[in-house]
Amino acid sequence: MPLPNDKNTSALQQLTFLDDLVASERRNISDVIFRRIRDAIISGELPPGYVFPNENELCKKLNIGRSSLREAYSPLETLKLISRSKAGTYVNDLDIYQNAMNFEAIAKQTDVKNIAEYRQIFEIGAIQLAAKRATEKNVTRLREILKKMEEVPEDSVALSQYDFEFHAYLMKMTHNELLIVMFNSIRNAYKNLTESIFAMGCLPTTINEHLAIVDAIADHDSALAAHMMQLHLSNIESFRNRQSAAAGKASEK
């Protein structure tokens, strides 16, 4: 539950780790804020019970919109790092999310083959549930994310961010807390992998496959959605293997 902040330190003053956001980070501002708050909670810099400033006050400090702040809060809430209520947004006890953090630590150290296999097993099953429970609003949101990807075809960092947002939103559509937490736990490993893949130039194929997935979801066709996801993940892995092999041959010359 929320506790009074230090009487000698305002809620804003305890967020000094957000003061030096540089211009190069602002294109992924919600992700940067998420990671910094997460790290501050894990380190104890933000203790259990710490109450965040209200949204308007914090957005003004960081010069961001409320949507960006809420995007940063969303995975923090999913991982049980924070809770949000009428009383405000506050930091939870560490033991609530310790298992998720342990899984994330393992994911950071695993190799790309394990991540690829994990996604094949995990996402193909999850998307069937997402297709069954999808609403018109969900489908619209997925298409909006894909439109953002099309607007930054040369920016592998932004593409990786939007790609994760797309797949994480699919998990959110399942309304299954375990699936959502597990997927968010591989956030960093996922982005590192997809950023390198987008840098190799696979965007056109990825967009088309994502569109096919969304179309299947819009029709609530779980079987087709699962098939398109399997095809998408297999194509990504094949593309990565081909590019890695080509790079290896080039280095031997």
Coordinates of N, CA and C in Angstrom, one line a residue:
M1 N 0.8 -1.2 0.0 CA 0.0 0.0 0.0 C 0.9 1.2 0.0
P2 N 0.4 2.4 -0.5 CA 1.2 3.6 -0.5 C 1.5 4.1 0.9
L3 N 2.7 4.6 1.0 CA 3.2 5.2 2.2 C 3.6 6.6 2.0
P4 N 3.6 7.5 3.0 CA 4.0 8.9 2.9 C 5.5 8.9 2.5
N5 N 5.8 9.8 1.5 CA 7.2 9.9 1.1 C 8.0 10.7 2.1
D6 N 9.3 10.6 2.1 CA 10.2 11.3 3.0 C 9.7 12.8 3.1
K7 N 9.5 13.2 4.3 CA 9.0 14.6 4.5 C 10.0 15.7 4.0
N8 N 11.3 15.3 4.0 CA 12.3 16.2 3.6 C 12.6 16.2 2.1
T9 N 12.0 15.2 1.4 CA 12.3 15.0 0.0 C 10.9 14.9 -0.7
S10 N 10.7 15.7 -1.7 CA 9.4 15.6 -2.4 C 9.5 14.4 -3.3
A11 N 8.3 14.0 -3.8 CA 8.2 12.9 -4.7 C 9.0 13.1 -6.0
L12 N 9.0 14.3 -6.5 CA 9.8 14.7 -7.7 C 11.3 14.6 -7.4
Q13 N 11.7 15.1 -6.3 CA 13.1 15.1 -5.9 C 13.7 13.7 -5.8
Q14 N 12.9 12.7 -5.6 CA 13.3 11.3 -5.5 C 13.5 10.7 -6.9
L15 N 13.1 11.4 -7.9 CA 13.2 10.9 -9.3 C 14.4 11.5 -10.1
T16 N 15.5 11.8 -9.4 CA 16.6 12.4 -10.0 C 17.2 11.6 -11.1
F17 N 17.0 10.3 -11.1 CA 17.6 9.4 -12.1 C 16.9 9.6 -13.5
L18 N 15.8 10.4 -13.5 CA 15.2 10.7 -14.8 C 15.6 12.1 -15.3
D19 N 16.5 12.8 -14.6 CA 16.8 14.2 -15.0 C 17.6 14.3 -16.3
D20 N 18.4 13.3 -16.6 CA 19.3 13.4 -17.7 C 18.9 12.7 -19.0
L21 N 17.6 12.6 -19.2 CA 17.2 12.0 -20.5 C 17.7 12.8 -21.6
V22 N 18.4 12.2 -22.5 CA 19.1 12.9 -23.6 C 18.2 12.8 -24.8
A23 N 18.5 13.7 -25.8 CA 17.6 13.8 -27.0 C 17.6 12.5 -27.7
S24 N 18.7 11.8 -27.8 CA 18.8 10.5 -28.6 C 17.9 9.4 -28.0
E25 N 17.5 9.6 -26.7 CA 16.7 8.6 -26.1 C 15.2 8.9 -26.2
R26 N 14.8 10.1 -26.7 CA 13.4 10.5 -26.6 C 12.5 9.8 -27.6
R27 N 13.1 9.2 -28.6 CA 12.2 8.5 -29.6 C 11.7 7.3 -29.0
N28 N 12.3 6.7 -27.9 CA 11.8 5.6 -27.2 C 11.6 5.9 -25.8
I29 N 11.1 7.1 -25.5 CA 11.1 7.7 -24.2 C 10.3 6.8 -23.2
S30 N 9.2 6.2 -23.6 CA 8.5 5.4 -22.6 C 9.3 4.2 -22.2
D31 N 10.1 3.6 -23.1 CA 10.9 2.4 -22.8 C 12.1 2.8 -21.9
V32 N 12.6 4.0 -22.1 CA 13.7 4.5 -21.3 C 13.2 4.7 -19.9
I33 N 12.1 5.4 -19.7 CA 11.5 5.7 -18.4 C 11.2 4.3 -17.7
F34 N 10.6 3.4 -18.4 CA 10.3 2.1 -17.9 C 11.5 1.5 -17.2
R35 N 12.6 1.4 -18.0 CA 13.9 0.8 -17.6 C 14.5 1.5 -16.4
R36 N 14.4 2.8 -16.4 CA 15.1 3.5 -15.3 C 14.3 3.4 -14.0
I37 N 12.9 3.4 -14.1 CA 12.1 3.2 -12.9 C 12.3 1.8 -12.4
R38 N 12.3 0.9 -13.3 CA 12.4 -0.6 -12.9 C 13.8 -0.7 -12.2
D39 N 14.8 -0.2 -12.7 CA 16.1 -0.3 -12.1 C 16.2 0.4 -10.7
A40 N 15.5 1.5 -10.6 CA 15.5 2.2 -9.4 C 14.7 1.5 -8.3
I41 N 13.7 0.8 -8.7 CA 12.9 0.0 -7.7 C 13.8 -1.2 -7.3
I42 N 14.4 -1.9 -8.2 CA 15.2 -3.1 -7.9 C 16.4 -2.7 -7.0
S43 N 17.0 -1.6 -7.2 CA 18.1 -1.2 -6.4 C 17.7 -0.6 -5.1
G44 N 16.5 -0.3 -4.9 CA 16.0 0.2 -3.6 C 16.0 1.7 -3.6
E45 N 16.4 2.4 -4.7 CA 16.4 3.8 -4.8 C 15.0 4.4 -4.6
L46 N 14.0 3.6 -5.2 CA 12.6 3.9 -4.9 C 12.1 2.8 -4.0
P47 N 11.8 3.0 -2.8 CA 11.5 2.0 -1.8 C 10.0 1.5 -1.9
P48 N 9.7 0.4 -1.4 CA 8.3 0.0 -1.4 C 7.4 1.0 -0.7
G49 N 6.3 1.3 -1.3 CA 5.4 2.3 -0.7 C 5.6 3.7 -1.3
Y50 N 6.7 3.9 -2.0 CA 7.0 5.3 -2.6 C 5.8 5.6 -3.5
V51 N 5.3 6.8 -3.4 CA 4.2 7.3 -4.2 C 4.7 8.3 -5.2
F52 N 4.4 8.0 -6.5 CA 4.8 8.8 -7.6 C 4.1 10.1 -7.6
P53 N 4.7 11.2 -8.2 CA 3.9 12.4 -8.4 C 2.7 12.2 -9.3
N54 N 1.7 13.0 -9.3 CA 0.6 12.9 -10.1 C 1.1 13.0 -11.6
E55 N 0.3 12.4 -12.5 CA 0.7 12.4 -13.9 C 1.0 13.7 -14.5
N56 N 0.2 14.7 -14.3 CA 0.4 16.0 -14.9 C 1.7 16.6 -14.4
E57 N 2.0 16.5 -13.1 CA 3.3 17.0 -12.6 C 4.5 16.3 -13.1
L58 N 4.4 15.0 -13.2 CA 5.6 14.2 -13.8 C 5.8 14.4 -15.3
C59 N 4.7 14.5 -16.0 CA 4.8 14.8 -17.4 C 5.4 16.1 -17.7
K60 N 5.1 17.1 -16.9 CA 5.6 18.4 -17.0 C 7.1 18.4 -16.8
K61 N 7.5 17.7 -15.7 CA 9.0 17.6 -15.4 C 9.8 16.9 -16.5
L62 N 9.2 15.9 -17.1 CA 9.9 15.1 -18.2 C 9.7 15.6 -19.6
N63 N 8.7 16.6 -19.7 CA 8.4 17.1 -21.0 C 7.9 16.0 -22.0
I64 N 6.9 15.2 -21.5 CA 6.4 14.2 -22.3 C 4.9 14.2 -22.2
G65 N 4.2 13.5 -23.0 CA 2.7 13.4 -23.0 C 2.3 12.3 -22.0
R66 N 1.1 12.3 -21.6 CA 0.5 11.4 -20.7 C 0.5 10.0 -21.3
S67 N 0.4 9.9 -22.6 CA 0.4 8.5 -23.2 C 1.7 7.9 -23.1
S68 N 2.8 8.6 -23.2 CA 4.2 8.1 -23.0 C 4.4 7.6 -21.6
L69 N 3.9 8.4 -20.7 CA 4.1 8.0 -19.3 C 3.3 6.7 -19.0
R70 N 2.1 6.6 -19.5 CA 1.3 5.4 -19.3 C 1.9 4.2 -19.9
E71 N 2.5 4.4 -21.1 CA 3.2 3.3 -21.8 C 4.3 2.8 -20.9
A72 N 5.0 3.7 -20.2 CA 6.1 3.3 -19.3 C 5.6 2.6 -18.1
Y73 N 4.4 3.0 -17.6 CA 3.9 2.4 -16.4 C 3.3 1.0 -16.7
S74 N 2.8 0.8 -17.9 CA 2.1 -0.4 -18.2 C 2.9 -1.7 -17.9
P75 N 4.1 -1.8 -18.4 CA 4.9 -3.0 -18.1 C 5.4 -3.1 -16.7
L76 N 5.5 -1.9 -16.0 CA 5.9 -1.9 -14.6 C 4.7 -2.5 -13.8
E77 N 3.5 -2.2 -14.2 CA 2.3 -2.7 -13.5 C 2.2 -4.2 -13.8
T78 N 2.4 -4.6 -15.0 CA 2.3 -6.0 -15.4 C 3.3 -6.9 -14.6
L79 N 4.5 -6.3 -14.4 CA 5.5 -7.1 -13.6 C 5.4 -7.0 -12.1
K80 N 4.3 -6.3 -11.7 CA 4.0 -6.1 -10.3 C 5.0 -5.3 -9.6
L81 N 5.7 -4.4 -10.3 CA 6.6 -3.5 -9.7 C 5.9 -2.3 -9.1
I82 N 4.8 -1.9 -9.7 CA 4.0 -0.8 -9.2 C 2.5 -1.2 -9.1
S83 N 1.7 -0.5 -8.4 CA 0.3 -0.6 -8.4 C -0.3 0.8 -8.6
R84 N -1.5 0.8 -9.3 CA -2.1 2.1 -9.6 C -3.6 2.0 -9.0
S85 N -4.0 3.0 -8.3 CA -5.3 3.1 -7.8 C -5.7 4.6 -7.6
K86 N -6.9 4.8 -7.0 CA -7.3 6.2 -6.8 C -6.4 6.9 -5.9
A87 N -5.7 6.1 -5.0 CA -4.7 6.7 -4.1 C -3.5 7.2 -4.8
G88 N -3.3 6.7 -6.0 CA -2.1 7.1 -6.8 C -1.3 5.9 -7.3
T89 N -0.1 6.2 -7.8 CA 0.8 5.1 -8.3 C 1.9 4.9 -7.3
Y90 N 2.1 3.7 -6.8 CA 3.1 3.5 -5.8 C 3.9 2.2 -6.0
V91 N 5.0 2.1 -5.4 CA 5.9 0.9 -5.6 C 5.5 -0.2 -4.7
N92 N 5.5 -1.4 -5.2 CA 5.1 -2.6 -4.5 C 6.3 -3.2 -3.7
D93 N 6.0 -4.2 -2.8 CA 7.1 -4.9 -2.2 C 7.8 -5.8 -3.2
L94 N 9.1 -6.0 -3.0 CA 9.9 -6.7 -4.0 C 9.5 -8.1 -4.2
D95 N 9.0 -8.8 -3.1 CA 8.7 -10.2 -3.2 C 7.6 -10.5 -4.2
I96 N 6.8 -9.5 -4.5 CA 5.6 -9.7 -5.4 C 6.1 -10.1 -6.8
Y97 N 7.2 -9.5 -7.2 CA 7.7 -9.8 -8.6 C 9.0 -10.4 -8.7
Q98 N 9.6 -11.0 -7.6 CA 10.9 -11.5 -7.6 C 11.1 -12.7 -8.7
N99 N 10.1 -13.5 -8.8 CA 10.2 -14.6 -9.7 C 10.3 -14.1 -11.2
A100 N 9.5 -13.1 -11.5 CA 9.6 -12.6 -12.9 C 11.0 -12.0 -13.1
M101 N 11.5 -11.3 -12.1 CA 12.9 -10.7 -12.3 C 13.9 -11.8 -12.5
N102 N 13.8 -12.9 -11.8 CA 14.7 -14.0 -11.9 C 14.7 -14.6 -13.4
F103 N 13.5 -14.7 -13.9 CA 13.3 -15.2 -15.3 C 13.9 -14.2 -16.3
E104 N 13.8 -12.9 -16.0 CA 14.3 -11.9 -16.9 C 15.9 -12.0 -16.9
A105 N 16.5 -12.2 -15.7 CA 17.9 -12.3 -15.6 C 18.4 -13.5 -16.4
I106 N 17.7 -14.6 -16.4 CA 18.1 -15.8 -17.2 C 17.9 -15.4 -18.7
A107 N 16.9 -14.8 -19.1 CA 16.6 -14.4 -20.5 C 17.7 -13.5 -21.0
K108 N 18.3 -12.6 -20.2 CA 19.3 -11.7 -20.7 C 20.6 -12.5 -21.1
Q109 N 20.8 -13.6 -20.4 CA 22.1 -14.4 -20.7 C 21.9 -15.5 -21.7
T110 N 20.7 -15.9 -22.1 CA 20.5 -17.0 -23.0 C 20.9 -16.6 -24.4
D111 N 21.1 -17.6 -25.3 CA 21.4 -17.3 -26.6 C 20.2 -17.1 -27.5
V112 N 20.4 -16.6 -28.7 CA 19.2 -16.3 -29.6 C 18.4 -17.5 -30.0
K113 N 19.1 -18.7 -30.1 CA 18.4 -19.9 -30.4 C 17.3 -20.2 -29.4
N114 N 17.7 -20.1 -28.1 CA 16.7 -20.3 -27.0 C 15.5 -19.3 -27.1
I115 N 15.8 -18.1 -27.4 CA 14.8 -17.1 -27.5 C 13.8 -17.5 -28.6
A116 N 14.4 -17.9 -29.8 CA 13.6 -18.3 -30.9 C 12.7 -19.5 -30.6
E117 N 13.2 -20.5 -29.9 CA 12.5 -21.6 -29.6 C 11.4 -21.3 -28.6
Y118 N 11.7 -20.4 -27.6 CA 10.8 -20.0 -26.6 C 9.6 -19.3 -27.3
R119 N 9.9 -18.4 -28.3 CA 8.8 -17.7 -28.9 C 7.9 -18.7 -29.8
Q120 N 8.5 -19.7 -30.4 CA 7.8 -20.6 -31.2 C 6.7 -21.3 -30.3
I121 N 7.1 -21.7 -29.1 CA 6.2 -22.5 -28.3 C 5.2 -21.5 -27.6
F122 N 5.7 -20.4 -27.1 CA 4.9 -19.5 -26.3 C 3.9 -18.7 -27.1
E123 N 4.4 -18.0 -28.2 CA 3.5 -17.1 -28.9 C 2.5 -17.8 -29.8
I124 N 2.8 -19.0 -30.3 CA 1.8 -19.6 -31.1 C 0.6 -20.1 -30.3
G125 N 0.8 -20.5 -29.1 CA -0.3 -20.9 -28.2 C -1.1 -19.6 -27.8
A126 N -0.3 -18.6 -27.4 CA -1.0 -17.4 -26.9 C -1.8 -16.7 -27.9
I127 N -1.4 -16.7 -29.2 CA -2.1 -15.9 -30.2 C -3.5 -16.5 -30.4
Q128 N -3.6 -17.8 -30.2 CA -4.9 -18.5 -30.4 C -5.9 -17.9 -29.4
L129 N -5.4 -17.7 -28.1 CA -6.3 -17.1 -27.1 C -6.6 -15.7 -27.4
A130 N -5.6 -14.9 -27.9 CA -5.8 -13.5 -28.3 C -6.9 -13.4 -29.4
A131 N -6.8 -14.3 -30.4 CA -7.8 -14.2 -31.5 C -9.2 -14.5 -31.0
K132 N -9.3 -15.4 -30.0 CA -10.7 -15.7 -29.5 C -11.3 -14.5 -28.7
R133 N -10.4 -13.8 -28.0 CA -10.9 -12.7 -27.1 C -10.7 -11.3 -27.7
A134 N -10.3 -11.2 -28.9 CA -10.0 -9.9 -29.5 C -11.3 -9.1 -29.7
T135 N -11.1 -7.8 -29.5 CA -12.2 -6.8 -29.7 C -11.9 -6.0 -30.9
E136 N -12.8 -5.2 -31.4 CA -12.6 -4.3 -32.5 C -11.5 -3.3 -32.1
K137 N -11.6 -2.8 -30.9 CA -10.6 -1.9 -30.4 C -9.2 -2.5 -30.4
N138 N -9.1 -3.7 -30.0 CA -7.8 -4.4 -30.1 C -7.2 -4.4 -31.5
V139 N -8.0 -4.8 -32.4 CA -7.5 -4.9 -33.8 C -7.1 -3.5 -34.3
T140 N -7.8 -2.5 -34.0 CA -7.5 -1.1 -34.4 C -6.1 -0.7 -33.8
R141 N -5.9 -1.1 -32.5 CA -4.6 -0.8 -31.9 C -3.5 -1.5 -32.6
L142 N -3.6 -2.7 -32.9 CA -2.6 -3.5 -33.6 C -2.2 -2.8 -35.0
R143 N -3.2 -2.4 -35.7 CA -3.0 -1.7 -37.0 C -2.3 -0.4 -36.8
E144 N -2.6 0.3 -35.7 CA -1.9 1.6 -35.4 C -0.4 1.3 -35.2
I145 N -0.1 0.3 -34.4 CA 1.3 0.0 -34.2 C 2.1 -0.4 -35.5
L146 N 1.4 -1.1 -36.4 CA 2.1 -1.4 -37.6 C 2.3 -0.2 -38.5
K147 N 1.4 0.7 -38.4 CA 1.5 2.0 -39.1 C 2.7 2.7 -38.7
K148 N 3.0 2.7 -37.3 CA 4.2 3.4 -36.8 C 5.4 2.7 -37.3
M149 N 5.4 1.4 -37.5 CA 6.6 0.7 -38.0 C 6.9 1.1 -39.5
E150 N 5.8 1.3 -40.2 CA 6.0 1.7 -41.6 C 6.6 3.1 -41.7
E151 N 6.4 3.9 -40.7 CA 6.8 5.3 -40.7 C 8.3 5.4 -40.4
V152 N 9.0 4.4 -39.9 CA 10.4 4.5 -39.5 C 11.2 3.3 -40.1
P153 N 11.1 3.1 -41.5 CA 11.7 1.9 -42.1 C 13.2 1.7 -41.9
E154 N 13.9 2.8 -41.7 CA 15.4 2.7 -41.6 C 15.9 2.7 -40.1
D155 N 15.0 2.8 -39.2 CA 15.4 3.0 -37.8 C 15.2 1.7 -37.0
S156 N 16.2 0.9 -37.0 CA 16.1 -0.5 -36.4 C 15.8 -0.4 -34.9
V157 N 16.2 0.6 -34.2 CA 15.9 0.7 -32.8 C 14.4 1.0 -32.6
A158 N 13.9 1.9 -33.3 CA 12.4 2.2 -33.2 C 11.6 1.0 -33.7
L159 N 12.1 0.4 -34.7 CA 11.3 -0.8 -35.3 C 11.3 -1.9 -34.2
S160 N 12.4 -2.1 -33.5 CA 12.4 -3.1 -32.5 C 11.4 -2.8 -31.3
Q161 N 11.4 -1.5 -31.0 CA 10.5 -1.0 -30.0 C 9.0 -1.3 -30.4
Y162 N 8.7 -0.9 -31.6 CA 7.3 -1.1 -32.1 C 7.0 -2.6 -32.2
D163 N 7.9 -3.4 -32.7 CA 7.7 -4.8 -32.8 C 7.4 -5.4 -31.5
F164 N 8.2 -5.1 -30.5 CA 7.9 -5.6 -29.1 C 6.5 -5.1 -28.7
E165 N 6.2 -3.9 -28.9 CA 4.9 -3.3 -28.5 C 3.8 -4.1 -29.2
F166 N 3.9 -4.5 -30.4 CA 2.9 -5.3 -31.2 C 2.7 -6.7 -30.5
H167 N 3.8 -7.4 -30.3 CA 3.7 -8.7 -29.7 C 3.3 -8.7 -28.2
A168 N 3.7 -7.7 -27.5 CA 3.3 -7.5 -26.1 C 1.8 -7.2 -26.0
Y169 N 1.3 -6.5 -27.0 CA -0.1 -6.2 -27.0 C -0.9 -7.4 -27.3
L170 N -0.4 -8.3 -28.1 CA -1.0 -9.6 -28.4 C -1.2 -10.4 -27.1
M171 N -0.1 -10.3 -26.2 CA -0.2 -11.0 -25.0 C -1.2 -10.4 -24.1
K172 N -1.3 -9.0 -24.1 CA -2.3 -8.3 -23.3 C -3.7 -8.7 -23.7
M173 N -3.9 -9.0 -25.0 CA -5.2 -9.4 -25.5 C -5.7 -10.7 -24.9
T174 N -4.8 -11.6 -24.4 CA -5.2 -12.9 -23.9 C -5.9 -12.7 -22.6
H175 N -5.6 -11.6 -21.9 CA -6.2 -11.4 -20.5 C -5.7 -12.5 -19.5
N176 N -4.5 -13.0 -19.8 CA -3.9 -14.0 -19.0 C -2.7 -13.4 -18.3
E177 N -2.7 -13.2 -17.0 CA -1.7 -12.5 -16.3 C -0.3 -13.2 -16.4
L178 N -0.3 -14.6 -16.4 CA 0.9 -15.3 -16.5 C 1.6 -15.1 -17.8
L179 N 0.8 -15.2 -18.9 CA 1.3 -15.0 -20.3 C 1.9 -13.6 -20.4
I180 N 1.2 -12.6 -19.9 CA 1.7 -11.2 -20.0 C 3.0 -11.0 -19.2
V181 N 3.1 -11.5 -18.0 CA 4.3 -11.3 -17.2 C 5.4 -12.0 -17.8
M182 N 5.2 -13.3 -18.3 CA 6.3 -14.0 -18.9 C 6.9 -13.4 -20.1
F183 N 6.0 -12.8 -20.9 CA 6.5 -12.2 -22.2 C 7.2 -10.9 -21.9
N184 N 6.7 -10.1 -20.9 CA 7.4 -8.9 -20.6 C 8.8 -9.1 -19.9
S185 N 9.0 -10.3 -19.4 CA 10.2 -10.7 -18.7 C 11.4 -10.9 -19.7
I186 N 11.0 -11.1 -21.0 CA 12.1 -11.3 -22.0 C 12.3 -10.0 -22.8
R187 N 11.7 -8.9 -22.3 CA 11.7 -7.6 -23.0 C 13.1 -7.2 -23.6
N188 N 14.1 -7.2 -22.8 CA 15.4 -6.7 -23.2 C 16.1 -7.7 -24.2
A189 N 16.0 -9.0 -23.9 CA 16.6 -10.0 -24.8 C 15.8 -10.0 -26.1
Y190 N 14.5 -9.8 -26.1 CA 13.7 -9.7 -27.3 C 14.2 -8.6 -28.2
K191 N 14.3 -7.4 -27.6 CA 14.6 -6.2 -28.3 C 16.1 -6.3 -28.9
N192 N 17.0 -6.8 -28.2 CA 18.3 -7.0 -28.7 C 18.4 -7.8 -29.9
L193 N 17.6 -8.9 -29.9 CA 17.5 -9.8 -31.0 C 16.9 -9.1 -32.2
T194 N 15.7 -8.5 -32.0 CA 14.9 -8.0 -33.2 C 15.6 -6.7 -33.7
E195 N 16.3 -6.0 -32.9 CA 17.0 -4.8 -33.4 C 18.1 -5.2 -34.4
S196 N 18.8 -6.3 -34.1 CA 19.8 -6.7 -35.1 C 19.2 -7.3 -36.3
I197 N 18.1 -7.9 -36.2 CA 17.4 -8.5 -37.4 C 16.9 -7.3 -38.3
F198 N 16.3 -6.3 -37.7 CA 15.8 -5.2 -38.5 C 16.9 -4.4 -39.2
A199 N 18.1 -4.4 -38.5 CA 19.2 -3.7 -39.1 C 19.7 -4.5 -40.4
M200 N 19.3 -5.7 -40.5 CA 19.6 -6.5 -41.7 C 18.7 -6.3 -42.9
G201 N 17.5 -5.7 -42.6 CA 16.6 -5.3 -43.6 C 15.4 -6.2 -43.9
C202 N 14.8 -6.7 -42.9 CA 13.7 -7.6 -43.1 C 12.3 -7.0 -42.9
L203 N 12.2 -5.6 -42.9 CA 11.0 -5.0 -42.6 C 9.8 -5.3 -43.5
P204 N 9.9 -5.2 -44.8 CA 8.8 -5.5 -45.7 C 8.1 -6.8 -45.4
T205 N 8.9 -7.9 -45.3 CA 8.3 -9.2 -45.0 C 7.6 -9.2 -43.7
T206 N 8.2 -8.6 -42.7 CA 7.7 -8.6 -41.3 C 6.3 -7.8 -41.3
I207 N 6.2 -6.7 -42.0 CA 5.0 -5.9 -42.0 C 3.9 -6.8 -42.6
N208 N 4.2 -7.4 -43.7 CA 3.1 -8.2 -44.4 C 2.7 -9.4 -43.6
E209 N 3.6 -10.0 -42.9 CA 3.3 -11.1 -42.0 C 2.4 -10.7 -40.8
H210 N 2.8 -9.5 -40.3 CA 2.0 -8.9 -39.1 C 0.6 -8.6 -39.6
L211 N 0.5 -8.0 -40.8 CA -0.8 -7.7 -41.3 C -1.7 -9.0 -41.4
A212 N -1.1 -10.1 -41.9 CA -1.8 -11.3 -42.1 C -2.3 -11.8 -40.7
I213 N -1.4 -11.7 -39.7 CA -1.8 -12.1 -38.3 C -3.0 -11.3 -37.8
V214 N -2.9 -10.0 -38.1 CA -4.0 -9.1 -37.6 C -5.3 -9.4 -38.3
D215 N -5.2 -9.7 -39.6 CA -6.5 -10.0 -40.4 C -7.1 -11.3 -39.8
A216 N -6.3 -12.3 -39.5 CA -6.8 -13.5 -38.9 C -7.4 -13.3 -37.5
I217 N -6.8 -12.4 -36.7 CA -7.4 -12.1 -35.4 C -8.7 -11.3 -35.6
A218 N -8.8 -10.4 -36.6 CA -10.0 -9.7 -36.8 C -11.1 -10.6 -37.1
D219 N -10.8 -11.7 -37.8 CA -11.9 -12.7 -38.1 C -12.1 -13.8 -37.0
H220 N -11.3 -13.6 -35.9 CA -11.4 -14.5 -34.8 C -11.1 -16.0 -35.2
D221 N -10.2 -16.1 -36.2 CA -9.7 -17.4 -36.7 C -8.5 -17.8 -36.0
S222 N -8.6 -18.5 -34.9 CA -7.5 -18.9 -34.0 C -6.5 -19.8 -34.8
A223 N -7.0 -20.7 -35.6 CA -6.1 -21.6 -36.3 C -5.3 -20.9 -37.3
L224 N -5.9 -20.0 -38.0 CA -5.1 -19.2 -39.0 C -4.1 -18.3 -38.4
A225 N -4.6 -17.7 -37.3 CA -3.7 -16.8 -36.6 C -2.4 -17.5 -36.1
A226 N -2.6 -18.7 -35.5 CA -1.5 -19.5 -35.1 C -0.6 -19.9 -36.2
H227 N -1.2 -20.3 -37.4 CA -0.4 -20.7 -38.5 C 0.4 -19.5 -39.0
M228 N -0.2 -18.3 -39.1 CA 0.6 -17.1 -39.6 C 1.7 -16.7 -38.6
M229 N 1.4 -16.9 -37.3 CA 2.5 -16.6 -36.3 C 3.6 -17.6 -36.5
Q230 N 3.3 -18.9 -36.7 CA 4.4 -19.9 -36.9 C 5.2 -19.6 -38.1
L231 N 4.5 -19.2 -39.2 CA 5.2 -18.8 -40.4 C 6.1 -17.6 -40.2
H232 N 5.5 -16.6 -39.5 CA 6.3 -15.4 -39.2 C 7.6 -15.7 -38.4
L233 N 7.4 -16.4 -37.4 CA 8.6 -16.7 -36.5 C 9.6 -17.6 -37.2
S234 N 9.1 -18.5 -38.0 CA 10.0 -19.4 -38.8 C 10.8 -18.6 -39.9
N235 N 10.1 -17.7 -40.5 CA 10.8 -16.8 -41.5 C 11.8 -15.9 -40.9
I236 N 11.5 -15.4 -39.7 CA 12.5 -14.5 -39.0 C 13.8 -15.3 -38.7
E237 N 13.6 -16.5 -38.2 CA 14.7 -17.4 -37.9 C 15.5 -17.8 -39.1
S238 N 14.8 -18.1 -40.2 CA 15.5 -18.4 -41.4 C 16.3 -17.2 -42.0
F239 N 15.7 -16.0 -41.9 CA 16.3 -14.8 -42.4 C 17.6 -14.5 -41.5
R240 N 17.5 -14.7 -40.2 CA 18.6 -14.4 -39.4 C 19.7 -15.4 -39.6
N241 N 19.4 -16.7 -39.9 CA 20.4 -17.7 -40.1 C 21.1 -17.4 -41.5
R242 N 20.4 -17.0 -42.5 CA 21.0 -16.7 -43.8 C 21.9 -15.5 -43.7
Q243 N 21.5 -14.5 -43.0 CA 22.3 -13.3 -42.9 C 23.6 -13.6 -42.0
S244 N 23.4 -14.4 -41.0 CA 24.6 -14.7 -40.2 C 25.6 -15.6 -41.0
A245 N 25.1 -16.5 -41.8 CA 26.0 -17.3 -42.6 C 26.7 -16.5 -43.6
A246 N 26.0 -15.6 -44.3 CA 26.6 -14.7 -45.2 C 27.7 -13.8 -44.6
A247 N 27.4 -13.3 -43.4 CA 28.4 -12.5 -42.7 C 29.6 -13.3 -42.4
G248 N 29.4 -14.6 -42.0 CA 30.5 -15.5 -41.7 C 31.4 -15.7 -42.9
K249 N 30.8 -16.0 -44.0 CA 31.6 -16.2 -45.2 C 32.4 -15.0 -45.6
A250 N 31.7 -13.8 -45.5 CA 32.4 -12.5 -45.8 C 33.6 -12.3 -45.0
S251 N 33.5 -12.7 -43.7 CA 34.6 -12.4 -42.8 C 35.8 -13.4 -43.1
E252 N 35.5 -14.5 -43.7 CA 36.6 -15.5 -44.0 C 37.4 -15.1 -45.2
K253 N 36.9 -14.1 -46.0 CA 37.6 -13.7 -47.3 C 38.7 -12.8 -46.9

